[in-house]
XYZ file of C-alpha atoms in Angstrom:
558
model
C -161.669 31.711 -66.171
C -163.330 30.863 -62.828
C -164.699 27.382 -62.115
C -168.229 28.796 -61.612
C -168.091 30.573 -64.998
C -166.864 27.388 -66.699
C -169.689 25.352 -65.145
C -172.267 27.948 -66.163
C -170.901 28.066 -69.726
C -170.968 24.264 -69.947
C -174.537 24.234 -68.580
C -175.556 26.807 -71.228
C -173.910 24.706 -73.950
C -175.817 21.668 -72.689
C -179.131 23.541 -72.654
C -178.509 24.720 -76.226
C -177.602 21.171 -77.278
C -180.875 19.812 -75.849
C -182.856 22.548 -77.611
C -181.106 21.737 -80.923
C -181.837 18.032 -80.408
C -185.540 18.651 -79.982
C -185.843 21.197 -82.774
C -184.003 18.788 -85.071
C -186.164 15.810 -84.048
C -189.366 17.749 -84.653
C -188.063 18.882 -88.038
C -187.132 15.319 -89.030
C -190.540 14.090 -87.863
C -192.249 16.719 -90.048
C -190.002 15.765 -92.963
C -191.058 12.116 -92.676
C -187.726 10.280 -92.880
C -183.981 10.688 -92.378
C -180.687 8.790 -92.428
C -179.247 8.840 -88.878
C -175.602 8.559 -90.007
C -176.071 10.776 -93.060
C -176.193 14.552 -93.422
C -179.818 14.697 -92.194
C -178.872 13.079 -88.886
C -175.749 15.171 -88.342
C -177.341 17.720 -85.988
C -178.653 14.940 -83.746
C -175.246 13.255 -83.613
C -173.286 16.448 -82.980
C -175.718 17.643 -80.300
C -175.636 14.310 -78.466
C -171.820 14.199 -78.595
C -171.622 17.781 -77.308
C -174.124 17.073 -74.554
C -172.501 13.786 -73.425
C -175.436 12.708 -71.196
C -174.572 10.752 -68.045
C -176.747 7.832 -69.125
C -174.656 7.417 -72.288
C -171.345 7.398 -70.394
C -168.320 7.410 -72.708
C -170.252 8.179 -75.903
C -167.723 10.855 -76.905
C -164.717 8.531 -76.419
C -163.307 5.947 -78.824
C -164.121 2.969 -76.602
C -167.598 1.428 -76.681
C -169.973 2.479 -73.886
C -171.271 -0.779 -72.373
C -173.533 0.431 -69.526
C -175.274 2.869 -71.852
C -175.639 0.093 -74.420
C -177.368 -2.132 -71.849
C -179.715 0.704 -70.853
C -180.667 1.456 -74.475
C -181.097 -2.165 -75.617
C -183.524 -2.814 -72.733
C -185.710 -0.030 -74.171
C -185.591 -1.057 -77.830
C -187.014 -4.185 -79.499
C -184.844 -7.286 -79.717
C -183.286 -7.593 -83.170
C -183.316 -3.876 -83.993
C -179.526 -3.923 -84.369
C -179.990 -6.169 -87.458
C -182.428 -3.795 -89.203
C -181.416 -1.275 -91.846
C -184.902 0.237 -91.967
C -186.754 1.414 -88.855
C -190.313 2.714 -89.243
C -192.154 4.613 -86.508
C -195.888 4.110 -86.955
C -199.204 4.733 -85.218
C -201.381 1.812 -84.116
C -202.142 0.676 -87.655
C -203.538 -2.798 -87.014
C -200.392 -4.929 -86.889
C -201.813 -6.788 -83.888
C -204.376 -8.328 -86.273
C -201.647 -9.647 -88.587
C -199.372 -12.683 -88.345
C -196.560 -10.459 -87.000
C -195.675 -11.186 -83.387
C -195.427 -8.157 -81.103
C -191.970 -7.578 -79.607
C -192.151 -5.581 -76.348
C -188.873 -4.188 -74.937
C -188.238 -5.199 -71.285
C -188.174 -1.608 -69.983
C -190.609 0.222 -72.307
C -194.261 -0.541 -72.992
C -194.380 -0.288 -76.761
C -195.350 -2.833 -79.420
C -192.757 -3.461 -82.119
C -192.961 -5.718 -85.173
C -190.185 -7.327 -87.201
C -191.549 -7.005 -90.739
C -188.674 -8.825 -92.441
C -184.954 -9.346 -91.868
C -184.196 -5.682 -92.677
C -187.184 -3.789 -91.221
C -188.495 -3.088 -87.726
C -191.748 -1.179 -87.119
C -192.240 0.536 -83.747
C -195.733 1.649 -82.692
C -195.914 5.107 -81.142
C -199.042 5.536 -79.019
C -197.631 7.571 -76.104
C -197.000 10.893 -77.803
C -193.965 12.946 -78.791
C -191.916 11.992 -75.730
C -191.917 8.405 -77.006
C -190.510 9.573 -80.351
C -187.804 11.661 -78.661
C -186.889 8.724 -76.429
C -186.503 6.323 -79.373
C -184.599 8.741 -81.611
C -182.025 9.650 -78.939
C -181.487 5.962 -78.110
C -181.094 5.091 -81.799
C -178.662 7.975 -82.312
C -176.547 6.642 -79.434
C -176.754 3.107 -80.830
C -175.626 4.141 -84.318
C -172.766 6.283 -82.970
C -171.560 3.239 -81.019
C -171.907 1.020 -84.107
C -169.573 3.298 -86.062
C -167.001 3.122 -83.252
C -166.984 -0.664 -83.738
C -166.624 -0.230 -87.496
C -163.642 2.106 -87.059
C -161.825 -0.469 -84.920
C -162.368 -3.499 -87.217
C -161.793 -2.062 -90.710
C -158.117 -2.084 -91.776
C -156.114 -1.546 -94.976
C -158.155 1.532 -95.909
C -161.402 -0.337 -95.346
C -160.576 -3.257 -97.636
C -160.119 -5.840 -94.869
C -161.327 -6.576 -91.371
C -159.310 -7.565 -88.310
C -158.719 -11.169 -87.271
C -160.822 -10.598 -84.137
C -163.782 -9.485 -86.241
C -163.506 -12.500 -88.519
C -163.572 -14.786 -85.473
C -166.730 -13.060 -84.169
C -168.371 -13.245 -87.602
C -167.748 -16.984 -87.868
C -169.459 -17.656 -84.524
C -172.456 -15.388 -85.189
C -173.167 -16.167 -88.846
C -172.873 -19.935 -88.421
C -174.628 -19.960 -85.012
C -171.746 -21.984 -83.658
C -171.987 -23.549 -80.219
C -168.695 -22.820 -78.515
C -166.911 -24.201 -75.460
C -166.106 -22.098 -72.398
C -162.489 -21.828 -73.612
C -163.608 -20.623 -77.065
C -166.013 -18.186 -75.415
C -163.165 -16.699 -73.375
C -161.076 -16.304 -76.528
C -163.985 -14.488 -78.187
C -164.408 -12.209 -75.172
C -160.701 -11.300 -75.365
C -161.168 -10.497 -79.061
C -164.240 -8.406 -78.247
C -162.133 -6.502 -75.720
C -159.892 -5.416 -78.613
C -162.877 -4.524 -80.785
C -164.645 -2.529 -78.059
C -161.619 -1.002 -76.334
C -162.638 -2.616 -73.038
C -161.105 -4.995 -70.503
C -161.878 -8.700 -70.321
C -163.823 -8.169 -67.062
C -165.956 -5.387 -68.570
C -166.800 -7.420 -71.672
C -167.460 -10.573 -69.651
C -169.882 -8.695 -67.381
C -171.795 -7.404 -70.420
C -171.834 -10.925 -71.885
C -173.430 -12.220 -68.647
C -175.942 -9.333 -68.561
C -177.122 -10.021 -72.114
C -177.031 -13.828 -71.752
C -180.193 -13.955 -69.665
C -183.038 -15.502 -71.647
C -183.304 -17.742 -74.689
C -180.132 -16.552 -76.440
C -176.912 -17.071 -74.419
C -174.849 -15.441 -77.190
C -177.040 -12.328 -77.419
C -174.105 -9.973 -76.704
C -172.001 -11.461 -79.501
C -174.886 -11.083 -81.961
C -175.558 -7.517 -80.814
C -171.977 -6.330 -81.307
C -171.621 -8.144 -84.636
C -174.771 -6.707 -86.201
C -174.095 -3.198 -84.916
C -170.664 -3.325 -86.542
C -171.889 -5.126 -89.662
C -174.536 -2.512 -90.515
C -172.019 0.285 -89.946
C -169.580 -1.508 -92.299
C -172.389 -1.847 -94.878
C -172.952 1.909 -94.658
C -169.245 2.614 -95.170
C -168.404 0.105 -97.896
C -171.691 -0.550 -99.717
C -173.619 2.702 -99.152
C -176.449 0.782 -97.462
C -177.526 3.639 -95.218
C -179.805 2.954 -92.277
C -182.972 5.042 -92.383
C -185.764 6.020 -90.019
C -189.239 6.755 -91.366
C -192.412 8.127 -89.781
C -195.733 6.899 -91.151
C -198.267 9.426 -92.465
C -200.896 8.093 -90.025
C -198.532 8.798 -87.108
C -197.969 12.347 -88.395
C -201.726 12.921 -88.434
C -202.367 11.472 -84.951
C -199.571 13.071 -82.908
C -200.822 15.883 -80.672
C -204.522 15.126 -81.243
C -205.152 13.133 -78.036
C -206.400 10.256 -80.168
C -205.455 7.552 -77.655
C -205.942 9.666 -74.515
C -209.554 10.490 -75.377
C -210.444 6.830 -75.977
C -208.685 5.859 -72.725
C -210.550 8.479 -70.654
C -213.914 7.625 -72.230
C -213.456 3.951 -71.287
C -212.871 4.956 -67.648
C -215.916 7.230 -67.495
C -218.140 4.630 -69.153
C -217.037 2.092 -66.518
C -217.806 4.579 -63.728
C -221.263 5.179 -65.201
C -222.023 1.479 -65.628
C -221.111 0.830 -61.992
C -223.051 3.823 -60.588
C -219.835 5.540 -59.492
C -219.818 8.586 -61.761
C -221.547 10.913 -59.259
C -219.386 9.926 -56.279
C -216.383 11.930 -54.973
C -213.388 10.935 -57.114
C -209.696 10.868 -56.247
C -207.161 10.250 -59.032
C -203.761 8.707 -58.315
C -200.999 8.298 -60.888
C -198.848 5.464 -59.528
C -197.732 1.909 -60.144
C -200.286 -0.908 -60.275
C -199.402 -2.537 -56.935
C -198.838 -0.075 -54.079
C -202.415 1.235 -53.657
C -203.799 -2.267 -54.276
C -201.545 -3.845 -51.630
C -202.012 -1.056 -49.083
C -205.810 -1.357 -49.198
C -206.205 -5.110 -49.641
C -203.101 -7.117 -48.652
C -203.947 -7.437 -44.944
C -207.475 -8.638 -45.659
C -206.327 -11.039 -48.372
C -203.354 -12.457 -46.461
C -204.217 -12.496 -42.713
C -201.628 -15.188 -41.909
C -198.786 -13.414 -43.738
C -199.897 -10.053 -42.276
C -199.475 -11.401 -38.733
C -196.009 -12.763 -39.518
C -194.823 -9.633 -41.382
C -195.377 -6.332 -39.621
C -195.453 -2.900 -41.262
C -193.889 -2.731 -44.711
C -192.433 -6.243 -44.368
C -195.666 -7.585 -45.882
C -195.111 -5.389 -48.950
C -191.499 -6.565 -49.198
C -192.821 -10.114 -49.210
C -195.255 -9.235 -52.014
C -192.453 -7.526 -53.981
C -190.367 -10.686 -53.952
C -189.938 -12.379 -57.345
C -191.225 -15.657 -55.863
C -194.450 -14.204 -54.468
C -196.680 -14.661 -57.546
C -199.283 -16.823 -55.713
C -199.594 -14.181 -52.961
C -199.987 -11.401 -55.526
C -202.746 -13.369 -57.269
C -204.499 -13.902 -53.910
C -204.477 -10.138 -53.248
C -205.822 -9.353 -56.730
C -208.599 -11.933 -56.425
C -209.576 -10.623 -52.987
C -209.546 -7.038 -54.278
C -211.774 -7.876 -57.251
C -214.370 -9.214 -54.781
C -214.110 -6.118 -52.583
C -214.578 -3.064 -54.741
C -211.719 -3.124 -57.281
C -212.385 -3.003 -61.037
C -209.355 -3.545 -63.257
C -209.307 -1.930 -66.705
C -206.639 -3.365 -68.982
C -205.831 -0.739 -71.563
C -207.383 -1.159 -75.003
C -206.811 2.394 -76.228
C -203.110 2.154 -77.076
C -201.949 4.436 -74.258
C -200.443 1.423 -72.463
C -201.832 2.854 -69.223
C -203.836 0.322 -67.213
C -206.331 1.535 -64.611
C -207.792 0.364 -61.298
C -211.124 1.783 -60.082
C -211.640 1.255 -56.339
C -214.997 1.717 -54.601
C -213.859 2.393 -51.013
C -217.393 1.668 -49.755
C -216.558 -2.011 -50.314
C -213.077 -1.854 -48.748
C -212.516 -2.896 -45.116
C -211.133 0.514 -44.170
C -211.231 -0.234 -40.426
C -208.501 -2.883 -40.813
C -206.008 -0.289 -42.072
C -203.630 1.037 -39.467
C -203.783 4.721 -40.378
C -206.005 7.630 -39.477
C -209.295 7.827 -41.422
C -212.561 9.749 -41.319
C -215.461 7.326 -40.854
C -218.233 9.945 -40.701
C -218.419 10.746 -44.419
C -221.714 9.564 -45.942
C -220.415 9.297 -49.506
C -217.368 7.066 -49.672
C -214.835 8.134 -52.308
C -213.942 6.349 -55.524
C -210.232 6.064 -56.285
C -208.948 5.914 -59.861
C -205.382 4.571 -60.004
C -203.704 5.107 -63.371
C -200.367 3.517 -64.279
C -197.432 5.791 -65.104
C -197.757 8.038 -68.159
C -194.690 8.854 -70.258
C -193.558 12.477 -70.654
C -195.996 14.625 -72.636
C -198.513 11.778 -72.493
C -199.223 12.906 -68.907
C -200.902 16.067 -70.217
C -202.911 14.188 -72.859
C -204.304 11.591 -70.443
C -204.983 13.905 -67.479
C -206.522 16.594 -69.708
C -208.951 14.058 -71.191
C -209.740 12.386 -67.859
C -210.708 15.683 -66.202
C -213.170 16.615 -68.980
C -216.922 16.074 -68.288
C -218.613 12.831 -69.306
C -220.730 13.439 -72.394
C -223.587 10.961 -72.735
C -227.309 11.675 -72.666
C -226.368 14.461 -70.261
C -223.108 16.257 -69.528
C -221.750 15.172 -66.136
C -218.813 16.953 -64.517
C -216.653 14.627 -62.440
C -216.514 15.517 -58.740
C -212.717 15.303 -58.591
C -211.593 16.042 -55.043
C -207.862 15.371 -55.444
C -205.160 14.401 -57.913
C -202.083 12.618 -56.564
C -198.880 11.903 -58.431
C -196.544 9.277 -56.996
C -193.560 8.175 -59.040
C -189.831 7.730 -59.470
C -187.453 10.604 -60.138
C -183.769 11.392 -60.229
C -182.519 13.102 -57.073
C -179.830 15.800 -56.974
C -179.086 15.609 -53.253
C -179.365 12.410 -51.292
C -179.400 8.965 -52.867
C -181.465 6.097 -54.239
C -184.593 5.404 -52.191
C -184.875 8.902 -50.665
C -188.102 10.904 -50.995
C -188.749 14.223 -52.767
C -191.725 16.503 -52.074
C -191.988 19.153 -54.817
C -193.179 22.705 -54.181
C -193.155 23.602 -57.876
C -192.320 22.205 -61.305
C -190.007 23.929 -63.781
C -190.247 22.856 -67.404
C -186.770 22.373 -68.892
C -185.835 24.479 -71.895
C -188.609 27.041 -71.299
C -189.488 29.741 -68.798
C -192.633 27.773 -67.837
C -192.974 27.159 -64.117
C -195.815 25.730 -62.045
C -195.861 26.620 -58.339
C -198.647 24.870 -56.407
C -199.796 24.020 -52.905
C -198.722 20.443 -52.258
C -200.991 18.775 -49.698
C -198.135 16.359 -48.983
C -195.566 17.988 -46.723
C -191.987 17.057 -45.863
C -192.913 16.316 -42.237
C -195.603 13.840 -43.376
C -192.904 11.528 -44.761
C -190.409 11.793 -41.921
C -189.994 8.864 -39.529
C -189.882 6.132 -42.186
C -186.103 5.759 -42.077
C -185.375 7.506 -45.383
C -184.208 11.051 -46.127
C -186.896 13.524 -47.264
C -186.226 16.661 -49.333
C -188.576 19.413 -50.504
C -188.162 22.120 -53.121
C -188.486 22.771 -56.840
C -188.312 19.897 -59.333
C -187.506 20.139 -63.022
C -189.608 18.323 -65.622
C -187.072 17.354 -68.262
C -187.609 16.693 -71.953
C -185.879 13.309 -71.531
C -184.072 11.750 -68.569
C -181.514 10.224 -70.932
C -180.375 13.692 -72.070
C -179.171 15.159 -68.772
C -175.516 15.668 -67.902
C -173.765 16.677 -64.677
C -173.060 20.256 -65.761
C -176.713 20.953 -66.487
C -177.963 19.234 -63.338
C -175.368 20.963 -61.127
C -176.586 24.301 -62.516
C -180.198 23.449 -61.662
C -179.152 22.368 -58.169
C -176.563 25.023 -57.294
C -178.223 28.105 -58.827
C -181.191 29.995 -57.379
C -183.488 27.468 -59.058
C -182.395 25.208 -56.146
C -183.824 22.100 -57.816
C -183.939 18.889 -55.722
C -184.759 16.403 -58.487
C -185.825 15.720 -62.061
C -188.618 13.732 -63.695
C -190.599 13.754 -66.946
C -194.313 14.220 -66.157
C -194.897 16.692 -63.291
C -195.275 19.918 -65.283
C -197.472 18.157 -67.867
C -199.831 16.869 -65.148
C -199.902 20.274 -63.446
C -200.674 22.058 -66.722
C -203.706 19.798 -67.222
C -204.893 20.152 -63.598
C -204.558 23.948 -63.589
C -206.316 24.451 -66.913
C -209.177 22.117 -65.875
C -209.666 23.723 -62.453
C -208.643 27.374 -62.878
C -209.613 28.169 -66.480
C -211.998 25.693 -68.114
C -214.122 24.875 -65.084
C -214.097 21.151 -65.807
C -213.403 20.346 -62.153
C -213.603 22.289 -58.893
C -211.144 25.105 -58.219
C -210.620 23.577 -54.766
C -209.136 20.332 -56.086
C -206.303 19.137 -53.840
C -202.939 18.226 -55.368
C -200.487 15.749 -53.816
C -197.052 15.067 -55.307
C -194.435 12.694 -53.907
C -191.470 11.025 -55.607
C -188.923 8.429 -54.555
C -185.385 8.502 -55.940
C -184.609 5.860 -58.556
C -181.144 7.279 -59.188
C -178.759 10.150 -58.532
C -177.452 11.295 -61.926
C -174.817 13.480 -60.218
C -173.266 10.421 -58.572
C -171.034 8.131 -60.636
C -172.371 4.586 -60.393
C -175.825 5.729 -59.272
C -177.370 6.704 -62.608
C -180.291 4.851 -64.187
C -177.805 2.743 -66.166
C -176.567 1.232 -62.875
C -179.789 -0.736 -62.374
C -183.038 -0.560 -60.412
C -183.865 0.015 -56.772
C -184.771 -3.528 -55.813
C -186.119 -3.934 -52.274
C -184.803 -0.494 -51.241
C -187.725 1.008 -53.186
C -190.388 -0.655 -51.022
C -190.220 1.728 -48.040
C -190.420 5.046 -49.954
C -193.075 3.690 -52.351
C -195.401 2.510 -49.598
C -194.686 5.475 -47.312
C -195.847 7.909 -50.017
C -198.809 5.653 -50.905
C -199.904 5.446 -47.274
C -199.776 9.221 -46.809
C -201.720 9.836 -50.022
C -204.443 7.376 -48.949
C -204.598 8.916 -45.459
C -205.306 12.332 -47.025
C -207.955 10.855 -49.345
C -209.731 8.878 -46.602
C -209.720 11.796 -44.178
């Protein structure tokens, strides 16, 4: 069997596994509940183990996957490993109760610890949020059963000495000396099938914050709940609330979010002006337009993107506040989300911005200065919901169509050639798992982004059902076949579907709307040690982020 045939077969197996995962998740969602380590969760487990995504590392091996564990725990609420019952709900008013919201460090979702055994997770960002949580939980429970297998002995009647030592420290909240900690780390190495160095590094990673023994607690409770399933038939279960089932797919949150934006435009006499929409982070457009005016001293001392590096520094909070205060006095309106989408918005009246101070080419002859709407990143399918609602006409005393001149998408993506910090300019989006494809004219061109000191690639990009589900075989097929894909992300096709239907079919906005897409590489999933689990971009993300932002603003202001 040739190597090419093997790779293609493995890629086909992976595609089928992803399709089974999503069909199974939708079925379980419709059913209303399931037991992840029971018969009902078997398809999810088998598909994930067959797929072996890069982000989940050694999931199919006996040893515990530590990098994948770190990645997943940062996206789930603290304490979830202790909970036998996990409920996925809509926004059902928990914020008005005595329950304190728990927000994971790397995902904007509100979670509530109901009691010692139950965690509720609010889903307000659509189906992609559900898929994300269920795949992470499936990984987590598979890893918990690996721990259980290594600590149960004598046909499950006893536990190992190492486990008993861990249990004593965790249950009694013992404060231990450095020597005792090292002993425990050695014992954890036996439990997890990992070296002392690997376990110690994970201990340090999880120690940040209020709980220095977080890693010990995490491993203990993962193993403990798996042991409870095995010995006492206390199965973990995942439930979906009836309100969530009714709301999903109905644009409930997206409609409220878009209406708030349009009402703000109307109240500030901006609704009839030319409008440019940018999906981006909440700092790059703000800093590009306002930082020099707000920080003249720092701007003189830091040329080019050095000023933005300064503002990206963890110690630059006072400077960031100064820029925000200056911006709010010079045309920026900040809308903190109240709809549940978790997408904040900035509305910028460029008539009040000192455009002349910017060091890039602009058109000063236009009588009507544009209004820029900057929306924070959407998540997966949520991109269609929010953009579809935003592009609809305002319906008040009269119906007012928005004069949308351009829609720009600037975000992070995985790159399949090149490395972290490089730039990708898509010419089309392919939707994974379907034959759907969205070619378009991108007003951003490869040559626009050259000369900034980073590599620039152009070509097709694939919009994946979940970044955590991709493996090398599948990605190599996308890259090496005639699809010739340069990168992967989660929102592009969803945005394009909304833009095309609004402009080409429904007539909500002009057919001549300009589209600008640019991505910077947050990871290279084909490169070992460069996946999302290896950490963020840090300062290396400043140049590509601000290069793309600058070129988008140049196009808008021309």
